[in-house]
Short mmCIF file of C-alpha atoms in Angstrom, two decimals:
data_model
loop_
_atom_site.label_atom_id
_atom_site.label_comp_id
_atom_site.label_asym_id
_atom_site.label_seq_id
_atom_site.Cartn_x
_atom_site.Cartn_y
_atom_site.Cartn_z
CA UNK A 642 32.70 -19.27 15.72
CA UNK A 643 33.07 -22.21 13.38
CA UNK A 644 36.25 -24.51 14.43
CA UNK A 645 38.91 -25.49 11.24
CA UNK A 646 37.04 -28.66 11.35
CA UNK A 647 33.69 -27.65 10.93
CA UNK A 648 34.45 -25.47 8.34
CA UNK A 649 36.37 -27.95 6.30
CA UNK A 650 33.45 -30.41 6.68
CA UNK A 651 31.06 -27.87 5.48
CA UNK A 652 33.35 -26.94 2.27
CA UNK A 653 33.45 -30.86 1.53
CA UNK A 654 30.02 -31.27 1.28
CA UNK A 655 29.43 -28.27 -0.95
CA UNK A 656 32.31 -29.90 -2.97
CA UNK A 657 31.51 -33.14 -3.03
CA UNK A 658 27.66 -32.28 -4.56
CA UNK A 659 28.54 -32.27 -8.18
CA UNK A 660 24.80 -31.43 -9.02
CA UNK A 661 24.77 -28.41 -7.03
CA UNK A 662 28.74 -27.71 -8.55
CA UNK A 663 27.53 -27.45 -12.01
CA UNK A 664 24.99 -24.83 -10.81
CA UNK A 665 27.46 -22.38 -8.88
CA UNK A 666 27.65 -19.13 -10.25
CA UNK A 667 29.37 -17.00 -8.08
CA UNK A 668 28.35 -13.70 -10.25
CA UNK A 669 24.44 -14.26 -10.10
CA UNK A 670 22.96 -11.48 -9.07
CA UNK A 671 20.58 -12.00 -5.84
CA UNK A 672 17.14 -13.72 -7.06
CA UNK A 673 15.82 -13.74 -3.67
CA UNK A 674 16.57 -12.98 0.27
CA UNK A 675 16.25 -16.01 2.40
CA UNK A 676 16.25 -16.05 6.38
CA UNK A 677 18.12 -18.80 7.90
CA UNK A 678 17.75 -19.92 11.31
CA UNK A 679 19.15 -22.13 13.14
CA UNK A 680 21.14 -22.86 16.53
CA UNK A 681 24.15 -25.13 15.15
CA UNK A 682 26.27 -22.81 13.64
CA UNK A 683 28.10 -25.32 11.07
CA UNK A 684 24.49 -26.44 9.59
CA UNK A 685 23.58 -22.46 9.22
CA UNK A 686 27.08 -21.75 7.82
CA UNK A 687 26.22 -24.87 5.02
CA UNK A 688 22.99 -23.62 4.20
CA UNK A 689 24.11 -19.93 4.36
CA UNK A 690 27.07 -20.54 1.66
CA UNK A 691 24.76 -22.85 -0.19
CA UNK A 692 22.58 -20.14 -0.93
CA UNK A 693 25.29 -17.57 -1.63
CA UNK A 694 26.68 -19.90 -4.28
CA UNK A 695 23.29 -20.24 -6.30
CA UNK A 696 23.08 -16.43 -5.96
CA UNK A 697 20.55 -15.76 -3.23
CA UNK A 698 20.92 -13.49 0.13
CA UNK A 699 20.60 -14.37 3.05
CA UNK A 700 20.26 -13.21 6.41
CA UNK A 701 20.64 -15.34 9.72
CA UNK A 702 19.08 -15.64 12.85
CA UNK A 703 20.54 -18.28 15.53
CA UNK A 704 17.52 -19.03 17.44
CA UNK A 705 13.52 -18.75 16.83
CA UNK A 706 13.27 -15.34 18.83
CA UNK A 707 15.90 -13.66 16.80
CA UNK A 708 14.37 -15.00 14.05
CA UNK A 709 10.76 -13.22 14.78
CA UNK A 710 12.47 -9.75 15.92
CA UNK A 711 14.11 -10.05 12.26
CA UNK A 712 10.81 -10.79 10.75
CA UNK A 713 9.18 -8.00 12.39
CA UNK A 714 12.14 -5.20 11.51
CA UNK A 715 11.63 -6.28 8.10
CA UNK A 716 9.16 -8.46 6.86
CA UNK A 717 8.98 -6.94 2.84
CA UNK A 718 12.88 -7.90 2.58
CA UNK A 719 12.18 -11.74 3.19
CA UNK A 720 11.35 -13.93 0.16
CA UNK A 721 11.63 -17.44 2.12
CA UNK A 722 12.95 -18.66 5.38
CA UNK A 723 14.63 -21.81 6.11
CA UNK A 724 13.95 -22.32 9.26
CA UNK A 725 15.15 -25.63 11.58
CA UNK A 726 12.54 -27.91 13.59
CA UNK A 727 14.62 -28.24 16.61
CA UNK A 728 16.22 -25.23 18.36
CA UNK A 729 16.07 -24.65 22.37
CA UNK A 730 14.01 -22.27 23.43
CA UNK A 731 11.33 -21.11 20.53
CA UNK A 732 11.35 -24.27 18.34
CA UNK A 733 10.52 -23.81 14.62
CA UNK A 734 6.91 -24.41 14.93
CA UNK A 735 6.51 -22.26 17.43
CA UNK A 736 8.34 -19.91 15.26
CA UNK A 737 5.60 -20.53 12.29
CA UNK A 738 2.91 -19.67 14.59
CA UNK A 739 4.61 -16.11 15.43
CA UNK A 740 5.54 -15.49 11.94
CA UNK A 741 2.42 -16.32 10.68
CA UNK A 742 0.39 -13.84 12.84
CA UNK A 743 2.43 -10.75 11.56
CA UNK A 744 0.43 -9.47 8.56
CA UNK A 745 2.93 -8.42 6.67
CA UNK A 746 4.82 -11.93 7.08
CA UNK A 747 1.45 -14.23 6.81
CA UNK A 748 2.93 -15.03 3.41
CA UNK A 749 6.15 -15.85 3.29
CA UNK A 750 6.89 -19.48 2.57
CA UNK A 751 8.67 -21.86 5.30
CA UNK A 752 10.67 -24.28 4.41
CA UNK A 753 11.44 -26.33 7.38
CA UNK A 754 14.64 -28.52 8.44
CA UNK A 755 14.15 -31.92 10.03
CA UNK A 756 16.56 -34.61 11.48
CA UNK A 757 15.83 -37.65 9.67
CA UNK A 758 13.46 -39.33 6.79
CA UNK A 759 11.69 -41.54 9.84
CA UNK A 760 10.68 -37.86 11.72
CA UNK A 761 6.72 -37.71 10.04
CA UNK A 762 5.20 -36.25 12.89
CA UNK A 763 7.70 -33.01 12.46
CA UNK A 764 6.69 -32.76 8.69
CA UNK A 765 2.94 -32.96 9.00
CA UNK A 766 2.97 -30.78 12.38
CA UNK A 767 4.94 -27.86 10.36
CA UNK A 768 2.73 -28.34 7.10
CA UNK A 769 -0.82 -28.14 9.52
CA UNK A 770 1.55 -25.07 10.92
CA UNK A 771 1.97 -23.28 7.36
CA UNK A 772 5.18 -24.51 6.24
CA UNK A 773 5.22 -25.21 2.39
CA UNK A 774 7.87 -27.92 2.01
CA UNK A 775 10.45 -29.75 4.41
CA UNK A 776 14.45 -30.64 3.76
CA UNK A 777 15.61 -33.88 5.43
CA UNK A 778 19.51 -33.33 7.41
CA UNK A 779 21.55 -34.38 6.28
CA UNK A 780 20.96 -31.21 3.61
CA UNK A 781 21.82 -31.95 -0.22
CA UNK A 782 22.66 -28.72 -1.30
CA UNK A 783 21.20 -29.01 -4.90
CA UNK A 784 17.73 -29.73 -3.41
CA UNK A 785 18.35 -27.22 -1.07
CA UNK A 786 19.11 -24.46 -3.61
CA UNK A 787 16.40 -25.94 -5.50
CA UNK A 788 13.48 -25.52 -3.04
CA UNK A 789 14.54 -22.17 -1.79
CA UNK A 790 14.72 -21.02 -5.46
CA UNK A 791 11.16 -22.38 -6.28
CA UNK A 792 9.96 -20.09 -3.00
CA UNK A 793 11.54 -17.12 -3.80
CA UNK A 794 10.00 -17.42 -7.54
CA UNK A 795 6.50 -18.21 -5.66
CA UNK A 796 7.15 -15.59 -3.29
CA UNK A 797 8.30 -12.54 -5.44
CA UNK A 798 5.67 -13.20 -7.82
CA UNK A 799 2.82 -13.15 -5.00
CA UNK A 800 4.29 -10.19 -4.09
CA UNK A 801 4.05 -8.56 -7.46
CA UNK A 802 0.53 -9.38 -7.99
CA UNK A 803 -0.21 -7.87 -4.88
CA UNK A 804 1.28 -4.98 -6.12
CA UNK A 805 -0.57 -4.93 -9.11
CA UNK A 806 -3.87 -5.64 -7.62
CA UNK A 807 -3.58 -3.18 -5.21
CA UNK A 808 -2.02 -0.14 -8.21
CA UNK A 809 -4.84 -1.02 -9.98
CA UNK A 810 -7.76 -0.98 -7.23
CA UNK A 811 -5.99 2.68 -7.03
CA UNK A 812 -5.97 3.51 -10.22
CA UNK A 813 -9.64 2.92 -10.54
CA UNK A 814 -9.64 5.66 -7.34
CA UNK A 815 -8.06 8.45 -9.33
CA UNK A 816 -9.13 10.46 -11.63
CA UNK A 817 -6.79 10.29 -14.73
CA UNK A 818 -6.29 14.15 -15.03
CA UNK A 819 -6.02 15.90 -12.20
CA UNK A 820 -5.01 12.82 -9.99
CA UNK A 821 -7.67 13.85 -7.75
CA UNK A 822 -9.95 10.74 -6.38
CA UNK A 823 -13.16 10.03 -8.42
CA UNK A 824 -16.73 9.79 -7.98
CA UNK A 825 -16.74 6.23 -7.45
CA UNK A 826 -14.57 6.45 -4.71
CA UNK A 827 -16.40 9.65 -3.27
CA UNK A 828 -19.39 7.38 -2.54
CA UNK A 829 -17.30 5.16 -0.01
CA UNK A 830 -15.50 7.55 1.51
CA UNK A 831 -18.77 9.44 2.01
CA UNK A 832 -19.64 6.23 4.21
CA UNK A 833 -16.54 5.86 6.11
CA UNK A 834 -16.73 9.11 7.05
CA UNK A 835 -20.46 8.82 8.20
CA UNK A 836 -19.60 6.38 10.31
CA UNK A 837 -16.23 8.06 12.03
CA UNK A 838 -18.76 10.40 13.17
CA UNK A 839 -21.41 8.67 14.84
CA UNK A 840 -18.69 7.22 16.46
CA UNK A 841 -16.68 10.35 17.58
CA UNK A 842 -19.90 12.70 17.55
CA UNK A 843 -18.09 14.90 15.32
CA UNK A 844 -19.79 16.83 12.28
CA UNK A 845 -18.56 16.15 9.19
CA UNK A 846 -19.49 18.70 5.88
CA UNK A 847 -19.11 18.40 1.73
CA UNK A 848 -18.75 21.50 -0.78
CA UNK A 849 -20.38 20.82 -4.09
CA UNK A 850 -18.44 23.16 -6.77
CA UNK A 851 -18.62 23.86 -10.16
CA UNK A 852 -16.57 26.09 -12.13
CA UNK A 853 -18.29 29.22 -13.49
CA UNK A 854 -18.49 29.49 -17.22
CA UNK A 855 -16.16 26.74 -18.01
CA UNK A 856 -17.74 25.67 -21.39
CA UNK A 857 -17.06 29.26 -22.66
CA UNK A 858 -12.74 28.20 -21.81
CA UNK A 859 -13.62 25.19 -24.18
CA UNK A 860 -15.24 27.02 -26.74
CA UNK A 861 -12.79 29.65 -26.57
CA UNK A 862 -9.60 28.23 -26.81
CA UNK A 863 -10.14 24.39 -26.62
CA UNK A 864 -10.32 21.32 -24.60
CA UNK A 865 -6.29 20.99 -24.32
CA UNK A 866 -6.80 24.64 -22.16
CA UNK A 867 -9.80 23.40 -20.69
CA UNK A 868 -7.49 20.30 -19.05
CA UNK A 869 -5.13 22.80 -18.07
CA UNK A 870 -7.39 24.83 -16.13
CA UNK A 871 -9.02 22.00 -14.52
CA UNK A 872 -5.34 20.49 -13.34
CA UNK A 873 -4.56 23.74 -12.06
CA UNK A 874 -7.64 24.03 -10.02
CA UNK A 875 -7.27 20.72 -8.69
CA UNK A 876 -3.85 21.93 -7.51
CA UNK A 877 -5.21 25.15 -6.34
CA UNK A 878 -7.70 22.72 -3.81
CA UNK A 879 -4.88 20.52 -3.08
CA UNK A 880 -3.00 23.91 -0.99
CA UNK A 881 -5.88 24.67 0.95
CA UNK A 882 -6.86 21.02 2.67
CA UNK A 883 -6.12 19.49 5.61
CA UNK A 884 -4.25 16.47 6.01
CA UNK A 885 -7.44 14.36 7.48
CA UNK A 886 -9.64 16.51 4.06
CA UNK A 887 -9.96 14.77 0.35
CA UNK A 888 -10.98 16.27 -2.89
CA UNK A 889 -12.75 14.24 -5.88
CA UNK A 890 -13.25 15.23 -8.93
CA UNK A 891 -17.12 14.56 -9.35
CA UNK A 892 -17.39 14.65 -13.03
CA UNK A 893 -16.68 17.58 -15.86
CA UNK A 894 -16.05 20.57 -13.62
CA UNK A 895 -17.70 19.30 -10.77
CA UNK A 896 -15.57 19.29 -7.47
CA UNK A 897 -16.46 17.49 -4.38
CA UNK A 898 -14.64 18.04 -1.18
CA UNK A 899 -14.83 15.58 1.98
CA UNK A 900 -13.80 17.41 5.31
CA UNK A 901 -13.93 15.45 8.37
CA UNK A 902 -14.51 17.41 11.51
CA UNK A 903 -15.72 20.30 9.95
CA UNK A 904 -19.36 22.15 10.29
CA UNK A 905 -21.06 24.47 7.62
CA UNK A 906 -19.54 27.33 8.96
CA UNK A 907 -15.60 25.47 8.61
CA UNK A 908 -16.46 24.28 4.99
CA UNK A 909 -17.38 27.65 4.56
CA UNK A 910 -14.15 28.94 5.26
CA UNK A 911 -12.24 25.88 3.20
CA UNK A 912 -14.38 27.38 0.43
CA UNK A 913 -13.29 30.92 1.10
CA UNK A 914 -9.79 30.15 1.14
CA UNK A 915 -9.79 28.61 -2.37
CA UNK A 916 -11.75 31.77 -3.92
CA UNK A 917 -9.05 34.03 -2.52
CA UNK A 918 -6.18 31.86 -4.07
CA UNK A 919 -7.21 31.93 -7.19
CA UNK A 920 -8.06 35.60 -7.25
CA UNK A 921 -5.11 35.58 -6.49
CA UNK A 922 -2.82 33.97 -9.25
CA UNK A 923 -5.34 34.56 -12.37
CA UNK A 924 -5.10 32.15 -15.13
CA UNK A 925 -3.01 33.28 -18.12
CA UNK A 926 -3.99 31.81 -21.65
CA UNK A 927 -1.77 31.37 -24.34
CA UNK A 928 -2.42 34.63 -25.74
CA UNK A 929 -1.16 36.42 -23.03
CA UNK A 930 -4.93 37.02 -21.75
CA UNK A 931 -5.81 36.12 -18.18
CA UNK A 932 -9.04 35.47 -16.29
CA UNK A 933 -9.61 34.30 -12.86
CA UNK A 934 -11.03 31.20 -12.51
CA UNK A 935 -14.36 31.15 -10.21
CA UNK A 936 -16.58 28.45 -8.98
CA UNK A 937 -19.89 28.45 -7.58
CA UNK A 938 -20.25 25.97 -4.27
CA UNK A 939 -22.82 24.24 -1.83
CA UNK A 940 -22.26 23.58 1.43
CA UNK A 941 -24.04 20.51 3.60
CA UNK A 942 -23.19 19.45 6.82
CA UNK A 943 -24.35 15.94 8.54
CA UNK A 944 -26.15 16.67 11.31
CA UNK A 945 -26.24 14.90 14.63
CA UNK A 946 -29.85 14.90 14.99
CA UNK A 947 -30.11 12.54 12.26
CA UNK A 948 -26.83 10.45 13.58
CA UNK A 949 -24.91 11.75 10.61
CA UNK A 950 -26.05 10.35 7.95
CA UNK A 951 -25.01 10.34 4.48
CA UNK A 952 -27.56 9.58 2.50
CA UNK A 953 -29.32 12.79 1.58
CA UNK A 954 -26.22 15.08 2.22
CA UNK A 955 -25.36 15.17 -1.70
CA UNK A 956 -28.41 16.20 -2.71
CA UNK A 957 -28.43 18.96 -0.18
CA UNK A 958 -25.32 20.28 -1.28
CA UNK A 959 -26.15 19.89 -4.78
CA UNK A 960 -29.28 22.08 -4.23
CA UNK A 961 -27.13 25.30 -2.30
CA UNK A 962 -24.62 24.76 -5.55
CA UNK A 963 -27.95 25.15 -7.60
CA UNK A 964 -28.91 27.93 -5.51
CA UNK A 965 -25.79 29.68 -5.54
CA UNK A 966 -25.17 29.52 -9.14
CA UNK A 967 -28.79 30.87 -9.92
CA UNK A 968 -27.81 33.87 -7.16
CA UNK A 969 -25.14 34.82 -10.25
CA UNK A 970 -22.39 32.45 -9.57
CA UNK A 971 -18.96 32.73 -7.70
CA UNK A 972 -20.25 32.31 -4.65
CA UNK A 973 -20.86 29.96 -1.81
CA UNK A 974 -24.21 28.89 -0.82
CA UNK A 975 -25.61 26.77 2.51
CA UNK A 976 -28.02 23.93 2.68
#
């Protein structure tokens, strides 16, 4: 615990920085989550009420192992760390270099604490490290609030354009209307999922589908119906997957499923449950008429004698759908 002493030395030297003063705002909501670490508990309790004045959180960590078992709980709740050179045992490089080989962490910018103007070596040894600025003791608050406020801005906004880059890589996965994943994304799936086998020996199979006489639901009673239908078919395939199975919406009314694992025979009977839930809950139109929705299906399975490959499987299963279609629809075909 901090003695009477230390504590009144620490509250001087927040009062005494009129700079930093003018900037308090004790209501501030948080604008970022710092980690603090470091072994003398008067310099943490400085830095830590420094912080708390310009509105930031922080958490603390006395020493550089505690500090990387925080980082590890929780890396996507740390915006910066301020994080002293010297501590006994880990010392804050040593600390970069564990921080920095978490993924999750890689990116979250160091600011480190050194002893004195005249220690060079520690500042260029934590920048080759990863650190992205230094803070010479003893600490001026206002360029301590200052730098940590600059790395939470950095960090928080690197954080949302990950988030954005990565919501709109899958967005350009999805299929806008029935949320299923799209052709595009079929093809490298289709891959991945050639290569899981040759290197499990494991089959792998794809039902083509099309839905029977769609264009006459169109025609009929018009493309906001048509939508409908096709969401609630997507739905329908959702219910009968596996967790390890995925369903793309190839284009129109054309239905792709991916089913790892899984022979002709299997895909077969993926294809057989969906037929019997939709018999089972026929679709009812706005004018109170119902009609059960069908589809017509191929079935191709990558074979081990040609180490699984993916390249002609499509077109297989595109010629069973063809097959099975020209057979009179609603039913399920094999290539």
């Amino acid at each position: 615990m901090l003695s009477s002493i230390q504590r009144a030395d620490a509250e001087r030297i927040l009062s005494n920085d009129d700079v930093n003063q003018k900037r308090v705002q004790l209501s501030v909501p948080p604008i970022g989550a710092v980690l603090v670490v470091d072994d003398d508990e008067a310099a943490r309790w400085l830095v830590v009420r420094a912080l708390a004045r310009s509105g930031i959180q922080t958490f603390e960590a006395s020493n550089g192992r505690e500090a990387v078992e925080h980082v590890l709980e929780r890396p996507e709740l740390i915006d910066a760390i301020v994080l002293d050179v010297m501590m006994p045992g880990l010392t804050g490089f040593e600390v970069i270099r564990h921080i920095k080989r978490i993924p999750a962490a890689a990116n979250i910018p160091i600011i480190l604490v050194t002893a004195s103007a005249t220690e060079e070596d520690d500042i260029v040894r934590g920048v080759e490290y990863g650190a992205i600025d230094y803070i010479m003791k003893p600490i001026s608050t206002a360029v301590l609030t200052a730098k940590v406020r600059a790395a939470c801005e950095r960090s928080r906004a690197e954080r949302r354009l990950r988030y954005d880059l990565r919501f709109a890589e899958l967005h350009a996965m999805i299929d806008p209307l029935t949320g299923l994943f799209n052709r595009r994304h079929f093809e490298s799936r289709i891959r991945e999922a050639s290569a899981y086998s040759k290197r499990h020996d494991q089959p792998f199979a794809i039902v083509m589908m099309d839905l029977d006489h769609f264009k006459s639901i169109n025609d009929t009673y018009g493309h906001e119906t048509g939508d409908h239908v096709l969401t609630q078919f997507a739905g329908a395939v959702r219910s009968v997957l596996r967790g390890e199975d995925v369903a793309f919406r190839y284009g129109g009314e054309e239905f792709v499923l991916l089913l790892r694992a899984c022979d002709a025979q299997r895909a077969a009977d993926v294809a057989e449950r969906l037929q019997k839930k939709l018999r089972a809950r026929p679709y009812v139109f706005r004018d109170g008429s119902t009609r059960t929705i069908t589809f017509s299906a191929g079935i191709a399975a990558a074979l081990s004698g040609e180490g699984y490959g993916h390249a002609e499987l499509v077109s297989r299963a595109d010629a069973a759908l063809y097959r099975a279609k020209s057979a009179g629809r609603d039913r399920i075909a094999y290539w």
